[in-house]
Coordinates of C-alpha atoms in Angstrom, one line a residue:
Chain A
M342 CA 12.9 41.0 25.8
E343 CA 12.0 37.5 24.4
K344 CA 9.4 37.3 21.7
S345 CA 6.1 35.5 22.3
I346 CA 5.5 32.4 20.2
E347 CA 2.7 34.3 18.4
T348 CA 5.2 37.0 17.3
I349 CA 7.8 34.4 16.2
W350 CA 5.1 32.7 14.1
K351 CA 3.9 35.9 12.5
E352 CA 7.4 37.2 11.7
G353 CA 8.5 33.8 10.5
F354 CA 5.8 33.6 7.9
L355 CA 5.5 37.3 7.0
R356 CA 7.1 36.8 3.6
N357 CA 4.8 33.9 3.0
D358 CA 7.4 32.2 0.8
L359 CA 6.0 28.8 1.4
T360 CA 3.7 28.6 -1.6
V361 CA 5.0 25.7 -3.7
A362 CA 2.5 24.5 -6.3
P363 CA 1.5 20.9 -5.7
K364 CA 2.6 19.2 -8.8
I365 CA -0.4 17.1 -9.9
N366 CA 1.5 14.7 -12.1
N367 CA 3.9 14.0 -9.3
L368 CA 1.3 13.3 -6.7
Y369 CA 1.1 9.6 -7.6
N370 CA 4.8 9.1 -8.3
Q371 CA 5.6 7.6 -5.0
K372 CA 2.4 5.5 -4.8
S373 CA 3.0 4.2 -8.4
R374 CA 6.6 3.1 -7.5
N375 CA 5.4 1.5 -4.2
I376 CA 2.6 -0.5 -5.8
I377 CA 4.7 -1.8 -8.7
D378 CA 7.6 -2.7 -6.3
R379 CA 5.2 -4.5 -4.1
I380 CA 3.8 -6.6 -7.0
K381 CA 7.3 -7.3 -8.3
G382 CA 8.3 -8.4 -4.8
M383 CA 5.2 -10.7 -4.4
M384 CA 5.9 -12.3 -7.8
R385 CA 9.6 -13.0 -6.8
V386 CA 8.5 -14.6 -3.5
N387 CA 5.8 -16.6 -5.4
L388 CA 8.5 -17.9 -7.8
I389 CA 10.9 -18.9 -5.0
A390 CA 8.0 -20.6 -3.1
L391 CA 7.1 -22.6 -6.3
V392 CA 10.7 -23.9 -6.7
M393 CA 11.0 -24.7 -3.0
F394 CA 7.6 -26.5 -3.0
S395 CA 8.8 -28.6 -5.9
V396 CA 11.7 -29.8 -3.8
V397 CA 9.4 -30.6 -0.9
I398 CA 7.1 -32.5 -3.3
V399 CA 9.9 -34.8 -4.5
V400 CA 10.8 -35.7 -0.9
W401 CA 7.2 -36.1 0.1
W402 CA 6.3 -38.3 -2.9
Y403 CA 9.4 -40.4 -2.3
F404 CA 8.0 -41.4 1.1
L405 CA 4.6 -42.1 -0.5
G406 CA 6.4 -44.6 -2.8
V407 CA 5.7 -42.7 -6.0
L408 CA 8.9 -40.9 -6.6
Y409 CA 8.5 -40.8 -10.4
L410 CA 5.2 -38.9 -10.0
G411 CA 6.9 -36.5 -7.5
I412 CA 9.6 -35.8 -10.1
L413 CA 7.0 -35.3 -12.8
V414 CA 5.1 -32.7 -10.6
A415 CA 8.4 -31.0 -9.6
V416 CA 9.4 -30.7 -13.3
L417 CA 6.0 -29.3 -14.2
L418 CA 6.2 -26.7 -11.3
N419 CA 9.8 -25.7 -12.3
V420 CA 8.8 -25.4 -16.0
F421 CA 6.0 -23.1 -15.0
A422 CA 8.4 -21.1 -12.6
Y423 CA 10.9 -20.7 -15.5
Y424 CA 8.1 -19.6 -17.8
M425 CA 7.0 -17.0 -15.2
K426 CA 10.6 -15.8 -14.8
L427 CA 10.9 -15.4 -18.6
Q428 CA 7.7 -13.3 -18.5
M429 CA 9.1 -11.2 -15.6
E430 CA 12.1 -10.4 -17.8
G431 CA 9.7 -8.6 -20.0
M432 CA 9.1 -6.1 -17.2
K433 CA 12.6 -4.8 -17.8
E434 CA 11.6 -3.6 -21.3
L435 CA 9.0 -1.2 -19.8
D436 CA 10.0 2.4 -20.2
H437 CA 11.1 3.4 -16.7
G438 CA 11.6 7.0 -17.9
A439 CA 8.0 7.3 -18.8
C440 CA 5.7 9.4 -16.5
S441 CA 3.9 7.6 -13.7
Y442 CA 0.7 7.1 -15.5
D443 CA 2.3 5.8 -18.7
Y444 CA 4.5 3.5 -16.7
L445 CA 1.6 2.2 -14.6
K446 CA -0.5 1.7 -17.8
A447 CA 2.4 -0.2 -19.5
F448 CA 2.9 -2.3 -16.3
N449 CA -0.9 -3.1 -16.2
N450 CA -0.8 -4.1 -19.9
W451 CA 2.2 -6.4 -19.3
L452 CA 0.3 -7.9 -16.3
E453 CA -2.8 -8.6 -18.3
D454 CA -0.8 -10.1 -21.1
S455 CA 1.1 -12.3 -18.6
I456 CA -2.2 -13.5 -17.1
D457 CA -3.6 -14.3 -20.6
N458 CA -0.4 -16.3 -21.5
N459 CA -0.5 -18.1 -18.2
V460 CA -4.1 -19.1 -18.8
K461 CA -3.0 -20.9 -22.0
I462 CA -0.4 -22.9 -20.0
M463 CA -2.9 -23.6 -17.2
R464 CA -5.2 -25.3 -19.7
V465 CA -2.7 -28.1 -19.7
F466 CA -1.1 -27.6 -16.3
Y467 CA -4.3 -27.9 -14.2
P468 CA -5.5 -31.2 -15.7
V469 CA -2.1 -32.8 -15.6
M470 CA -1.6 -31.8 -12.0
F471 CA -5.1 -33.2 -11.2
L472 CA -4.3 -36.5 -12.9
C473 CA -0.9 -36.6 -11.1
A474 CA -2.8 -36.1 -7.8
I475 CA -5.3 -38.9 -8.6
A476 CA -2.5 -41.2 -9.7
T477 CA -0.6 -40.4 -6.5
I478 CA -3.7 -41.4 -4.4
W479 CA -4.1 -44.6 -6.5
F480 CA -0.5 -45.7 -6.7
S481 CA 1.0 -44.6 -3.4
N482 CA 1.8 -47.3 -0.9
D483 CA -1.0 -49.9 -0.7
N484 CA -3.8 -47.6 -1.7
A485 CA -4.4 -49.4 -5.0
T486 CA -5.0 -52.8 -3.3
V487 CA -7.2 -51.2 -0.6
L488 CA -9.3 -49.2 -3.1
K489 CA -9.7 -52.2 -5.4
E490 CA -11.0 -54.3 -2.5
L491 CA -13.3 -51.5 -1.4
F492 CA -14.8 -51.0 -4.9
S493 CA -15.3 -54.8 -5.5
R494 CA -16.9 -55.2 -2.1
H495 CA -19.4 -52.3 -2.4
F496 CA -19.9 -52.2 -6.1
P497 CA -19.4 -55.8 -7.3
Q498 CA -21.2 -55.2 -10.7
M499 CA -19.0 -52.3 -11.6
I500 CA -17.4 -52.5 -15.0
L501 CA -13.6 -52.4 -14.9
W502 CA -11.0 -51.2 -17.3
G503 CA -7.9 -53.1 -16.3
D504 CA -8.0 -52.6 -12.5
I505 CA -9.9 -49.3 -12.6
A506 CA -13.7 -48.8 -12.5
V507 CA -14.9 -47.3 -15.7
V508 CA -17.2 -44.9 -13.9
V509 CA -14.3 -43.6 -11.7
L510 CA -12.2 -43.2 -14.8
A511 CA -15.0 -41.3 -16.5
V512 CA -15.4 -38.9 -13.5
V513 CA -11.6 -38.3 -13.4
V514 CA -11.5 -37.6 -17.2
F515 CA -14.6 -35.3 -16.9
V516 CA -13.0 -33.3 -14.1
A517 CA -9.7 -33.0 -16.0
L518 CA -11.5 -31.8 -19.1
A519 CA -13.6 -29.4 -17.0
M520 CA -10.4 -28.0 -15.4
A521 CA -9.0 -27.5 -18.9
F522 CA -12.2 -25.7 -20.0
F523 CA -12.4 -23.5 -16.9
A524 CA -8.6 -23.0 -16.6
G525 CA -9.1 -19.2 -17.2
R526 CA -11.6 -18.8 -14.4
I527 CA -9.7 -21.0 -12.0
Y528 CA -6.4 -19.3 -12.7
R529 CA -7.9 -15.8 -12.3
W530 CA -9.5 -16.9 -9.0
D531 CA -6.2 -18.3 -7.9
V532 CA -4.3 -15.1 -8.8
N533 CA -7.0 -13.0 -7.1
L534 CA -6.4 -14.9 -3.9
V535 CA -2.8 -13.9 -3.8
Y536 CA -2.6 -10.6 -5.6
G537 CA -6.2 -9.4 -5.5
R538 CA -5.7 -6.6 -3.0
V539 CA -2.7 -5.1 -4.8
F540 CA -4.3 -5.4 -8.2
R541 CA -7.3 -3.6 -7.0
K542 CA -5.0 -0.9 -5.5
L543 CA -3.3 -0.6 -8.9
K544 CA -6.6 -0.2 -10.7
E545 CA -7.7 2.4 -8.1
I546 CA -4.5 4.5 -8.6
M547 CA -4.9 4.3 -12.4
A548 CA -8.5 5.5 -12.1
D549 CA -7.5 8.4 -9.9
M550 CA -4.7 9.3 -12.3
E551 CA -7.1 9.2 -15.3
E552 CA -9.5 11.5 -13.4
L553 CA -6.6 13.9 -12.6
R554 CA -5.5 14.0 -16.2
S555 CA -9.0 14.7 -17.5
Chain B
M328 CA -12.5 18.0 -9.7
S329 CA -10.3 18.6 -12.7
S330 CA -6.6 19.3 -12.6
D331 CA -7.1 23.0 -12.9
S332 CA -9.8 23.3 -10.3
Y333 CA -7.6 21.0 -8.1
T334 CA -4.7 23.4 -8.4
S335 CA -6.8 26.5 -7.9
S336 CA -8.5 25.0 -4.8
I337 CA -5.3 23.6 -3.2
L338 CA -2.8 26.2 -4.1
P339 CA -4.0 29.0 -1.7
Y340 CA -3.8 26.5 1.1
A341 CA -0.4 25.1 0.3
P342 CA 1.2 27.1 3.1
I343 CA -1.2 25.7 5.6
I344 CA -0.5 22.2 4.5
I345 CA 3.2 22.8 4.6
K346 CA 3.1 24.2 8.1
I347 CA 1.2 21.2 9.3
C348 CA 3.3 18.6 7.6
R349 CA 6.5 20.2 8.8
A350 CA 5.2 19.8 12.4
Y351 CA 4.9 16.1 12.0
T352 CA 8.0 15.2 10.0
N353 CA 11.7 15.3 10.7
S354 CA 13.2 14.8 7.3
E355 CA 12.7 16.3 3.9
E356 CA 11.7 12.9 2.4
D357 CA 9.0 12.4 5.1
F358 CA 7.8 15.9 4.6
E359 CA 7.4 15.4 0.8
D360 CA 5.5 12.1 1.4
Y361 CA 3.2 13.7 4.0
Y362 CA 2.6 16.7 1.8
Q363 CA 1.7 14.6 -1.2
E364 CA -0.6 12.3 0.8
V365 CA -2.4 15.3 2.3
C366 CA -2.9 16.9 -1.2
L367 CA -4.1 13.5 -2.5
Q368 CA -6.6 13.0 0.3
I369 CA -7.9 16.5 -0.1
W370 CA -8.4 15.9 -3.8
K371 CA -10.0 12.4 -3.2
S372 CA -12.3 13.4 -0.4
H373 CA -13.3 16.9 -1.6
K374 CA -16.7 15.6 -2.5
S375 CA -17.4 14.9 1.2
F376 CA -16.9 18.6 2.0
S377 CA -20.3 19.6 3.4
K378 CA -19.8 23.4 3.3
Q379 CA -21.0 23.5 6.9
S380 CA -17.5 24.7 7.8
Q381 CA -15.0 26.9 5.9
W382 CA -13.0 25.3 3.1
S383 CA -9.8 26.2 5.1
T384 CA -11.1 24.5 8.3
W385 CA -11.9 21.4 6.3
I386 CA -8.4 21.4 4.8
Y387 CA -6.9 21.7 8.3
R388 CA -9.0 18.8 9.5
V389 CA -8.0 16.6 6.5
A390 CA -4.3 17.6 6.8
L391 CA -4.2 16.8 10.6
N392 CA -6.0 13.5 10.2
V393 CA -3.7 12.4 7.4
C394 CA -0.6 13.4 9.3
L395 CA -1.7 11.7 12.5
T396 CA -2.6 8.5 10.5
L397 CA 0.8 8.5 8.7
L398 CA 2.6 9.1 12.0
K399 CA 0.7 6.2 13.6
K400 CA 1.6 4.0 10.6
S401 CA 5.3 4.9 10.8
K402 CA 5.3 4.3 14.5
Q403 CA 3.9 0.8 14.0
H404 CA 6.7 0.2 11.5
Q405 CA 9.5 1.6 13.5
Q406 CA 8.0 0.8 16.9
R407 CA 9.2 4.1 18.3
F408 CA 8.0 7.6 18.6
A409 CA 8.9 10.1 15.9
S410 CA 10.0 12.5 18.7
D411 CA 12.6 9.9 19.8
Q412 CA 14.4 10.6 16.5
L413 CA 14.4 14.3 17.0
P414 CA 17.8 15.8 17.2
A415 CA 18.4 17.4 20.6
E416 CA 20.0 20.5 19.0
F417 CA 19.0 22.7 16.2
S418 CA 21.0 22.0 13.0
E419 CA 21.1 23.0 9.4
K420 CA 19.1 19.9 8.6
N421 CA 16.1 21.2 10.5
R422 CA 16.2 24.5 8.8
A423 CA 12.9 24.1 6.9
F424 CA 12.0 27.8 7.0
Q425 CA 13.9 31.1 6.5
G426 CA 13.9 32.6 10.0
E427 CA 16.0 30.9 12.7
S428 CA 13.4 31.7 15.4
V429 CA 10.6 30.0 13.6
N430 CA 12.8 26.9 13.0
Q431 CA 13.5 26.8 16.7
L432 CA 9.8 27.1 17.4
Y433 CA 9.1 24.2 15.0
L434 CA 11.8 22.1 16.8
A435 CA 10.0 22.8 20.1
I436 CA 6.5 22.1 18.5
R437 CA 7.8 18.7 17.2
Q438 CA 8.5 17.7 20.8
L439 CA 4.9 18.1 21.8
S440 CA 2.4 15.2 21.6
E441 CA 0.7 14.7 18.2
V442 CA -2.6 16.3 19.3
D443 CA -0.9 19.2 21.0
R444 CA 1.0 19.9 17.8
G445 CA -2.2 20.2 15.9
V446 CA -3.8 22.4 18.6
I447 CA -1.0 24.9 18.7
L448 CA -0.7 25.1 15.0
L449 CA -4.4 25.9 14.7
Y450 CA -4.0 28.5 17.5
L451 CA -1.0 30.1 15.8
E452 CA -3.0 30.2 12.6
E453 CA -5.6 32.3 14.5
K454 CA -8.4 29.8 14.4
S455 CA -11.0 30.4 17.1
Y456 CA -11.3 28.1 20.1
Q457 CA -14.6 26.8 18.7
E458 CA -13.0 26.0 15.4
I459 CA -10.0 24.2 17.1
A460 CA -12.5 22.3 19.2
D461 CA -14.5 21.3 16.1
I462 CA -11.4 20.2 14.2
T463 CA -9.8 18.2 17.1
G464 CA -13.1 16.9 18.4
T465 CA -13.1 18.4 21.9
N466 CA -14.7 21.3 23.7
T467 CA -13.6 25.0 24.0
N468 CA -12.8 24.8 27.7
N469 CA -10.4 22.0 27.2
I470 CA -8.8 23.9 24.3
G471 CA -8.3 27.0 26.4
V472 CA -6.5 25.0 29.2
R473 CA -4.5 23.0 26.7
I474 CA -3.3 26.0 24.8
K475 CA -2.2 27.6 28.0
R476 CA -0.2 24.5 29.0
I477 CA 1.3 24.1 25.6
K478 CA 2.4 27.8 25.5
E479 CA 4.1 27.4 28.9
R480 CA 5.9 24.3 27.7
L481 CA 7.0 25.9 24.5
K482 CA 8.2 29.0 26.3
K483 CA 10.3 26.8 28.6
T484 CA 11.8 24.9 25.7
L485 CA 12.6 28.1 23.8
D486 CA 13.9 29.9 26.8
G487 CA 17.2 31.6 25.9
K488 CA 17.2 30.1 22.4
V489 CA 15.3 32.9 20.6
N490 CA 15.3 36.6 21.1

């Protein structure tokens, strides 16, 4: 006679040999690996995008008639990409044999150091990029002639320094200096736009692990 | 909840969690992922346990919800049903438990719909119709009819395979 499913179930689990202790320290292993792999992947994509964008810029700026500025921007982007790549090499020095929490903590420290280092670069990078963008507007094609005419027609009393209105120059310099001053905030906002979600997840996992260890 | 209280709270219910996770996974890797996720979610959401139900009932509910969510996610990724990947025949790879009959039963359970899997597991764990209805969010009449249908289907699938 065939057994009922209830009998199969009861007999199957009579010995109750299923009890395996959930290993607390292992609970987050997979999650830690996933989140770090995800951040590394995003950084790699970001790096490739930066290099590809620099190529597009050169072509684009060529058609705007300011190839030399395009090359300058592309060089800046590639220098930054190379600097980021060098920083990413530092990730290899992290102890992969460490437990999840220690590895996550080391990774987080590396991340914070990288952001701090990048902020220093950004103090120069942002203003230079801004000046390049303004120079592009001014020098590309016939913009300079058109803008000069526009200014002289609407603001005839404006004081000029060479061909450029002093007040415009002052605003540009002010914005460039402000960008250098607020580089930290701008960069962190910029990073948050791209990596915000995964960074929050990383912090969440670390907080959970700290609570588990307490 | 500290590590110690976590272990002492979860450990007695590990067999329940294992039984549920096994019903929703086809490989050892998936099983381990599901098992870990269920344990994590229990630990993370233990504060929301209202004590209106038994601790074990609450664990069933969390385990089922986590398994169903993970299954839905994996379906979205793979764009196919987990049951599509089920091997048609019983093999060593599916031998998650000691007895052959119970492994055959699990193979049959995995071929049921996600909700039916949860219902039959709770039934086999001797939960009352009321508790099953509470956990699955339906009524006792529906549970009675559903269990009868599931048992018939399982019997048909197992026909001649176990004795």
